[in-house]
Amino acid sequence: MTKAAELAKMGEVLTNSQIGGRRNIAYNGAMQISQRSTSETGLGATTGYHTVDRFVLNMGNTAGRLTMSQESITDLSGFAKAVKLDCTTADTSIASNERLLFVQRFEGQDLQQIKKGTSDAERVTVSFYVKGNANATYTLELADEDNSRFVAQEFSVTSSWTRVVKTFVADTTGKFDNDNAHSMSLNIWLHAGSDFTGGTFTSNTVHTTANQRVGDNQTSFYDSTDRTFFITGVQLEVGSQATPFEHRSFGEELALCERYFVECFSGDSNYESAGSGWAYIGGVVVYKPLRVQMRARPTISKSASGTIHVSDDINSSINVSNIITSTSVASRDIMYMECTASGVTTYRAYHARANGTTTDASIKIDAEL
């Protein structure tokens, strides 16, 4: 690029206010935060959040299976973590409703600067780094969940890290709701049946037709058990230019992710409290202030295995036999958890904790989109 072209590009960036302040609308783009797990196997049947925070796998209706992991990387300057998807069971007989998408979901109130649905609507640019085991073509899509409108472009993957940069047209139809609900999805289509591929795909054109959502040259991630897909450095920003990836500190990124999901004690090497409260006949009520106000009133659940303990100054550890989920609720700021436990003394103060081993349970507080 010539010096004149560089200056012209910088001028457009300045015009679009892309320098100064926070630019990246996406969360956890460097894949640093992974509260739930660092690796999960046998995925493919149902949609869910599994490893890195804020990225959900939207999947179903396929026999294909994969492992999703947070990987440490040393071959991409400036990044230490990436997500790896590894096909473990192939599916080459693709039914019409099959799908696999790597997704981040956004609240409408975080998207108002895009000015969507107005005459001043802005273009937006998505960028990220990818590589795989071999060449492949996938589809990047922005889906307006409030108005059922879609716009997509294909992108290429090679066996080396490359930065994908795609600028999307401004959409003057259909405003995003200004609330904390799910208004937009950033979708990376990795596998799709004819319900999504059967129509005529037109790149970077907003439409409302389901079978035109995925590109004509789409690779199926499930075509071989050799197939892998690595991604990091995800950035979504207003304007037509991709700026350098906006790195945030680990603490700042964690706080942003905890608006949507918090895991209390997960088997580290130290005692960790899940909150304090008082005993009643047959159980303990525990309260815990949340570090960050959550997006909405969350649900509370216990991990599938492991033990939660309640303790006082006399009994060092009493096992909790059950969490009464019908009454274990939270506001956006405080968790309330009712635990069944035998051997507690009524009205005595207790706190819930883990012993710091991998056999101890965790409490999951979830307000995800």
Short mmCIF file of C-alpha atoms in Angstrom, two decimals:
data_model
loop_
_atom_site.label_atom_id
_atom_site.label_comp_id
_atom_site.label_asym_id
_atom_site.label_seq_id
_atom_site.Cartn_x
_atom_site.Cartn_y
_atom_site.Cartn_z
CA MET A 1 0.00 0.00 0.00
CA THR A 2 1.34 3.43 -0.96
CA LYS A 3 1.79 6.21 1.60
CA ALA A 4 -1.07 8.14 0.00
CA ALA A 5 -3.37 5.11 0.30
CA GLU A 6 -2.38 4.63 3.94
CA LEU A 7 -3.21 8.26 4.71
CA ALA A 8 -6.54 8.00 2.89
CA LYS A 9 -7.40 4.87 4.85
CA MET A 10 -6.47 6.56 8.12
CA GLY A 11 -8.64 9.53 7.18
CA GLU A 12 -11.66 7.28 6.78
CA VAL A 13 -10.94 5.64 10.12
CA LEU A 14 -10.82 9.05 11.80
CA THR A 15 -13.99 10.15 10.05
CA ASN A 16 -15.79 7.07 11.34
CA SER A 17 -14.51 7.72 14.90
CA GLN A 18 -12.73 4.38 14.93
CA ILE A 19 -9.74 5.62 16.90
CA GLY A 20 -10.11 6.47 20.56
CA GLY A 21 -12.36 4.76 23.08
CA ARG A 22 -13.61 1.23 22.84
CA ARG A 23 -14.05 0.01 19.28
CA ASN A 24 -14.64 -3.71 19.60
CA ILE A 25 -18.29 -4.52 20.25
CA ALA A 26 -17.51 -8.25 20.53
CA TYR A 27 -16.75 -9.90 23.87
CA ASN A 28 -13.80 -12.17 24.66
CA GLY A 29 -12.48 -11.92 21.12
CA ALA A 30 -9.01 -13.06 22.16
CA MET A 31 -10.55 -16.19 23.73
CA GLN A 32 -8.95 -15.49 27.12
CA ILE A 33 -11.92 -16.28 29.36
CA SER A 34 -13.20 -19.84 29.71
CA GLN A 35 -15.13 -20.17 32.97
CA ARG A 36 -17.09 -23.32 32.13
CA SER A 37 -14.37 -25.59 30.77
CA THR A 38 -11.29 -25.62 28.58
CA SER A 39 -12.33 -28.69 26.58
CA GLU A 40 -15.56 -30.56 25.85
CA THR A 41 -15.97 -33.67 23.70
CA GLY A 42 -18.84 -35.29 21.83
CA LEU A 43 -20.56 -32.02 20.91
CA GLY A 44 -23.01 -31.75 18.04
CA ALA A 45 -26.48 -32.71 19.21
CA THR A 46 -27.75 -29.55 20.89
CA THR A 47 -26.97 -25.84 21.02
CA GLY A 48 -25.02 -24.61 24.04
CA TYR A 49 -22.18 -22.69 25.65
CA HIS A 50 -19.35 -25.12 26.35
CA THR A 51 -15.87 -23.61 26.71
CA VAL A 52 -14.84 -20.00 26.05
CA ASP A 53 -17.23 -17.38 27.37
CA ARG A 54 -19.75 -15.60 25.11
CA PHE A 55 -19.31 -18.00 22.17
CA VAL A 56 -22.09 -20.52 21.66
CA LEU A 57 -22.23 -23.47 19.29
CA ASN A 58 -25.57 -23.46 17.48
CA MET A 59 -25.94 -27.00 16.22
CA GLY A 60 -28.33 -29.84 15.67
CA ASN A 61 -29.93 -32.51 13.47
CA THR A 62 -26.56 -34.01 12.51
CA ALA A 63 -24.64 -37.17 13.32
CA GLY A 64 -21.41 -35.17 13.18
CA ARG A 65 -19.56 -34.67 16.46
CA LEU A 66 -16.67 -32.47 17.54
CA THR A 67 -14.39 -31.47 20.38
CA MET A 68 -14.29 -27.79 21.33
CA SER A 69 -11.27 -26.53 23.27
CA GLN A 70 -9.49 -23.39 24.40
CA GLU A 71 -5.98 -23.77 23.03
CA SER A 72 -2.71 -22.07 23.98
CA ILE A 73 -1.01 -20.86 20.81
CA THR A 74 2.49 -19.62 20.02
CA ASP A 75 2.31 -19.20 16.23
CA LEU A 76 0.26 -15.99 16.02
CA SER A 77 1.99 -12.85 17.25
CA GLY A 78 -0.03 -10.91 19.83
CA PHE A 79 -2.37 -13.76 20.77
CA ALA A 80 -1.97 -16.49 23.39
CA LYS A 81 -5.34 -18.27 23.15
CA ALA A 82 -7.64 -19.55 20.43
CA VAL A 83 -10.67 -21.78 20.08
CA LYS A 84 -10.12 -25.09 18.33
CA LEU A 85 -12.93 -27.17 16.83
CA ASP A 86 -11.90 -30.72 15.94
CA CYS A 87 -14.20 -33.03 13.98
CA THR A 88 -14.33 -36.43 15.70
CA THR A 89 -17.28 -37.99 13.85
CA ALA A 90 -17.89 -37.16 10.19
CA ASP A 91 -21.31 -36.67 8.60
CA THR A 92 -21.28 -36.59 4.80
CA SER A 93 -24.98 -37.35 4.33
CA ILE A 94 -26.35 -33.88 5.03
CA ALA A 95 -30.05 -33.62 5.88
CA SER A 96 -31.86 -30.42 4.96
CA ASN A 97 -32.07 -29.04 8.51
CA GLU A 98 -28.52 -29.78 9.68
CA ARG A 99 -26.44 -26.90 11.03
CA LEU A 100 -23.27 -25.98 12.89
CA LEU A 101 -22.53 -22.33 13.69
CA PHE A 102 -19.93 -20.64 15.89
CA VAL A 103 -21.86 -17.69 17.30
CA GLN A 104 -21.73 -14.62 19.48
CA ARG A 105 -25.02 -13.00 20.52
CA PHE A 106 -25.49 -9.28 21.26
CA GLU A 107 -27.90 -7.21 23.29
CA GLY A 108 -29.78 -4.55 21.34
CA GLN A 109 -28.70 -1.77 23.69
CA ASP A 110 -25.07 -2.49 22.79
CA LEU A 111 -25.74 -1.98 19.06
CA GLN A 112 -27.41 1.43 18.91
CA GLN A 113 -24.27 3.09 17.50
CA ILE A 114 -24.80 1.09 14.28
CA LYS A 115 -27.97 3.19 13.70
CA LYS A 116 -29.59 0.26 11.95
CA GLY A 117 -33.01 0.93 10.49
CA THR A 118 -32.36 4.63 9.95
CA SER A 119 -31.24 6.70 6.99
CA ASP A 120 -27.91 7.19 8.81
CA ALA A 121 -27.25 3.47 9.22
CA GLU A 122 -23.55 2.58 9.46
CA ARG A 123 -21.53 -0.09 7.75
CA VAL A 124 -19.88 -2.53 10.16
CA THR A 125 -16.65 -4.47 9.82
CA VAL A 126 -15.92 -7.90 11.26
CA SER A 127 -12.39 -9.25 11.50
CA PHE A 128 -10.79 -12.35 13.01
CA TYR A 129 -7.87 -14.74 12.60
CA VAL A 130 -8.43 -18.31 11.39
CA LYS A 131 -6.62 -21.41 10.27
CA GLY A 132 -7.47 -25.07 9.72
CA ASN A 133 -5.99 -28.39 8.71
CA ALA A 134 -6.58 -27.60 5.02
CA ASN A 135 -8.21 -25.10 2.69
CA ALA A 136 -11.89 -24.49 3.31
CA THR A 137 -14.64 -21.94 2.63
CA TYR A 138 -17.14 -20.93 5.29
CA THR A 139 -19.79 -18.22 5.64
CA LEU A 140 -19.75 -15.19 7.97
CA GLU A 141 -23.21 -13.80 8.69
CA LEU A 142 -24.75 -10.98 10.69
CA ALA A 143 -28.30 -11.95 11.66
CA ASP A 144 -30.79 -9.31 12.82
CA GLU A 145 -32.84 -11.30 15.34
CA ASP A 146 -35.35 -8.47 15.94
CA ASN A 147 -36.41 -8.20 12.30
CA SER A 148 -35.33 -11.57 10.79
CA ARG A 149 -32.92 -9.98 8.34
CA PHE A 150 -29.63 -11.54 7.22
CA VAL A 151 -26.44 -10.49 5.44
CA ALA A 152 -23.47 -12.76 4.78
CA GLN A 153 -20.16 -13.19 2.98
CA GLU A 154 -17.95 -16.18 2.33
CA PHE A 155 -14.38 -16.37 3.64
CA SER A 156 -11.43 -18.68 3.09
CA VAL A 157 -9.37 -20.71 5.55
CA THR A 158 -5.90 -22.12 4.91
CA SER A 159 -3.48 -24.12 7.04
CA SER A 160 -1.77 -20.88 8.17
CA TRP A 161 -3.15 -18.05 10.27
CA THR A 162 -4.81 -15.37 8.14
CA ARG A 163 -6.85 -12.35 9.13
CA VAL A 164 -10.32 -12.31 7.63
CA VAL A 165 -11.78 -8.81 7.18
CA LYS A 166 -15.36 -8.33 5.95
CA THR A 167 -17.28 -5.04 5.79
CA PHE A 168 -21.07 -5.31 5.68
CA VAL A 169 -23.46 -2.92 3.99
CA ALA A 170 -25.53 -0.51 6.07
CA ASP A 171 -29.12 -1.66 6.60
CA THR A 172 -31.66 1.16 6.67
CA THR A 173 -34.57 -1.18 7.44
CA GLY A 174 -35.50 -2.52 10.89
CA LYS A 175 -34.13 -0.97 14.07
CA PHE A 176 -32.54 -2.97 16.84
CA ASP A 177 -34.55 -2.91 20.06
CA ASN A 178 -32.86 -0.78 22.73
CA ASP A 179 -32.96 -3.37 25.52
CA ASN A 180 -31.06 -6.27 27.07
CA ALA A 181 -32.55 -8.94 24.82
CA HIS A 182 -30.95 -10.81 21.91
CA SER A 183 -30.94 -8.47 18.87
CA MET A 184 -28.06 -9.68 16.67
CA SER A 185 -25.93 -12.74 16.11
CA LEU A 186 -22.47 -12.89 14.59
CA ASN A 187 -22.59 -16.31 12.92
CA ILE A 188 -19.83 -18.38 11.38
CA TRP A 189 -21.53 -21.16 9.42
CA LEU A 190 -19.40 -24.32 9.40
CA HIS A 191 -21.98 -26.87 8.25
CA ALA A 192 -25.46 -26.43 6.76
CA GLY A 193 -28.21 -28.35 5.02
CA SER A 194 -30.37 -27.22 2.14
CA ASP A 195 -32.79 -25.35 4.42
CA PHE A 196 -29.98 -22.77 4.57
CA THR A 197 -28.15 -23.37 1.27
CA GLY A 198 -30.92 -24.25 -1.21
CA GLY A 199 -31.56 -20.75 -2.50
CA THR A 200 -29.40 -18.34 -4.47
CA PHE A 201 -26.74 -16.79 -2.25
CA THR A 202 -25.94 -13.13 -2.88
CA SER A 203 -22.90 -11.85 -1.04
CA ASN A 204 -23.21 -8.81 1.23
CA THR A 205 -26.87 -8.23 0.41
CA VAL A 206 -29.48 -7.95 3.15
CA HIS A 207 -32.39 -10.39 2.76
CA THR A 208 -35.05 -12.31 4.67
CA THR A 209 -34.88 -15.75 3.02
CA ALA A 210 -33.68 -18.66 5.15
CA ASN A 211 -32.37 -20.84 2.32
CA GLN A 212 -30.11 -18.04 1.01
CA ARG A 213 -28.13 -17.60 4.21
CA VAL A 214 -25.09 -19.78 3.41
CA GLY A 215 -22.62 -19.40 0.56
CA ASP A 216 -22.60 -21.57 -2.56
CA ASN A 217 -18.98 -22.64 -1.94
CA GLN A 218 -19.53 -23.71 1.67
CA THR A 219 -17.29 -26.44 3.07
CA SER A 220 -18.81 -28.91 5.51
CA PHE A 221 -16.79 -29.01 8.72
CA TYR A 222 -18.04 -32.57 9.17
CA ASP A 223 -16.65 -33.79 5.83
CA SER A 224 -13.72 -35.57 7.49
CA THR A 225 -12.35 -36.39 10.92
CA ASP A 226 -9.18 -34.61 9.76
CA ARG A 227 -11.05 -31.31 9.76
CA THR A 228 -10.04 -28.62 12.29
CA PHE A 229 -10.93 -24.96 12.69
CA PHE A 230 -9.02 -22.44 14.83
CA ILE A 231 -10.21 -18.89 15.55
CA THR A 232 -9.14 -15.90 17.67
CA GLY A 233 -9.03 -12.09 17.52
CA VAL A 234 -12.73 -11.62 16.81
CA GLN A 235 -13.62 -7.94 16.39
CA LEU A 236 -16.86 -6.19 15.42
CA GLU A 237 -16.67 -2.44 14.87
CA VAL A 238 -18.59 0.42 13.30
CA GLY A 239 -17.20 1.67 9.98
CA SER A 240 -15.69 0.30 6.81
CA GLN A 241 -12.12 -0.21 8.03
CA ALA A 242 -10.72 -2.95 10.25
CA THR A 243 -8.52 -1.42 12.93
CA PRO A 244 -5.89 -3.42 14.87
CA PHE A 245 -7.43 -5.86 17.33
CA GLU A 246 -8.43 -4.12 20.56
CA HIS A 247 -6.81 -6.06 23.39
CA ARG A 248 -8.40 -5.74 26.82
CA SER A 249 -6.94 -6.81 30.15
CA PHE A 250 -7.89 -10.23 31.51
CA GLY A 251 -9.71 -8.60 34.44
CA GLU A 252 -11.72 -6.27 32.23
CA GLU A 253 -12.70 -9.07 29.86
CA LEU A 254 -13.69 -11.32 32.78
CA ALA A 255 -15.95 -8.62 34.22
CA LEU A 256 -17.64 -8.16 30.84
CA CYS A 257 -18.23 -11.91 30.57
CA GLU A 258 -19.59 -12.15 34.13
CA ARG A 259 -22.56 -10.03 33.07
CA TYR A 260 -23.73 -13.22 31.35
CA PHE A 261 -22.27 -16.14 33.33
CA VAL A 262 -20.51 -16.70 36.66
CA GLU A 263 -19.13 -19.93 38.07
CA CYS A 264 -18.59 -20.04 41.83
CA PHE A 265 -15.72 -22.30 42.93
CA SER A 266 -14.59 -24.79 40.36
CA GLY A 267 -11.97 -26.96 42.03
CA ASP A 268 -8.94 -24.71 42.31
CA SER A 269 -6.25 -25.22 44.95
CA ASN A 270 -7.78 -22.95 47.60
CA TYR A 271 -10.94 -22.75 49.63
CA GLU A 272 -13.46 -20.57 47.89
CA SER A 273 -16.72 -19.31 49.36
CA ALA A 274 -19.96 -19.37 47.43
CA GLY A 275 -21.66 -17.14 49.96
CA SER A 276 -22.88 -16.98 53.55
CA GLY A 277 -26.24 -17.42 55.24
CA TRP A 278 -28.14 -19.16 58.02
CA ALA A 279 -29.51 -22.63 58.77
CA TYR A 280 -33.12 -23.78 59.04
CA ILE A 281 -34.42 -27.28 59.81
CA GLY A 282 -32.81 -29.52 57.20
CA GLY A 283 -30.90 -26.96 55.24
CA VAL A 284 -29.06 -23.70 54.75
CA VAL A 285 -29.99 -20.52 52.90
CA VAL A 286 -26.96 -18.86 51.29
CA TYR A 287 -26.63 -15.32 49.93
CA LYS A 288 -23.81 -14.09 47.72
CA PRO A 289 -23.36 -10.62 46.24
CA LEU A 290 -22.47 -10.88 42.58
CA ARG A 291 -19.34 -9.07 41.39
CA VAL A 292 -21.07 -7.64 38.31
CA GLN A 293 -24.72 -6.81 37.73
CA MET A 294 -25.96 -9.50 35.38
CA ARG A 295 -27.81 -8.96 32.11
CA ALA A 296 -31.08 -10.32 33.52
CA ARG A 297 -32.30 -12.32 36.51
CA PRO A 298 -30.19 -15.47 36.21
CA THR A 299 -30.87 -19.15 36.74
CA ILE A 300 -28.78 -21.16 39.21
CA SER A 301 -27.64 -24.76 38.84
CA LYS A 302 -25.07 -27.14 40.29
CA SER A 303 -22.50 -28.95 38.18
CA ALA A 304 -23.41 -32.52 37.27
CA SER A 305 -20.86 -34.02 39.66
CA GLY A 306 -19.08 -33.10 42.84
CA THR A 307 -20.00 -31.92 46.33
CA ILE A 308 -20.84 -28.58 47.88
CA HIS A 309 -20.05 -28.09 51.56
CA VAL A 310 -21.45 -25.81 54.25
CA SER A 311 -19.34 -24.90 57.26
CA ASP A 312 -19.58 -23.07 60.56
CA ASP A 313 -17.07 -22.50 63.36
CA ILE A 314 -17.77 -25.98 64.85
CA ASN A 315 -18.38 -28.27 61.86
CA SER A 316 -15.69 -27.80 59.26
CA SER A 317 -17.55 -29.51 56.44
CA ILE A 318 -21.13 -30.72 56.01
CA ASN A 319 -22.05 -32.06 52.60
CA VAL A 320 -24.95 -30.47 50.77
CA SER A 321 -27.18 -33.21 49.40
CA ASN A 322 -29.23 -31.02 47.09
CA ILE A 323 -29.82 -27.51 45.82
CA ILE A 324 -33.51 -26.67 45.71
CA THR A 325 -33.51 -25.07 42.29
CA SER A 326 -37.15 -23.98 42.46
CA THR A 327 -36.18 -21.50 45.19
CA SER A 328 -32.53 -20.96 44.25
CA VAL A 329 -32.95 -17.72 42.38
CA ALA A 330 -31.10 -14.47 42.12
CA SER A 331 -31.65 -10.85 41.40
CA ARG A 332 -29.26 -9.25 38.93
CA ASP A 333 -26.99 -8.40 41.89
CA ILE A 334 -27.41 -11.07 44.60
CA MET A 335 -27.60 -14.87 44.49
CA TYR A 336 -30.03 -16.67 46.82
CA MET A 337 -29.43 -20.43 47.13
CA GLU A 338 -31.33 -22.92 49.26
CA CYS A 339 -29.37 -26.08 50.12
CA THR A 340 -30.53 -29.32 51.72
CA ALA A 341 -28.06 -30.48 54.38
CA SER A 342 -28.38 -32.77 57.41
CA GLY A 343 -26.59 -32.04 60.67
CA VAL A 344 -26.88 -28.25 60.59
CA THR A 345 -27.94 -26.28 63.65
CA THR A 346 -31.01 -24.12 63.11
CA TYR A 347 -30.36 -20.36 63.01
CA ARG A 348 -26.58 -20.80 63.11
CA ALA A 349 -24.53 -18.90 60.53
CA TYR A 350 -22.98 -20.97 57.74
CA HIS A 351 -21.12 -20.43 54.53
CA ALA A 352 -21.00 -22.63 51.43
CA ARG A 353 -17.63 -23.49 49.98
CA ALA A 354 -15.52 -25.89 47.97
CA ASN A 355 -12.50 -27.68 49.37
CA GLY A 356 -10.40 -26.83 46.35
CA THR A 357 -10.32 -30.22 44.67
CA THR A 358 -11.57 -31.34 41.28
CA THR A 359 -14.18 -33.54 43.00
CA ASP A 360 -15.99 -30.49 44.38
CA ALA A 361 -19.02 -29.10 42.62
CA SER A 362 -19.48 -25.64 41.21
CA ILE A 363 -22.47 -23.33 41.17
CA LYS A 364 -23.37 -21.91 37.76
CA ILE A 365 -25.16 -18.55 37.59
CA ASP A 366 -26.44 -18.03 34.06
CA ALA A 367 -27.97 -14.98 32.34
CA GLU A 368 -26.77 -15.75 28.79
CA LEU A 369 -28.65 -14.65 25.70
#
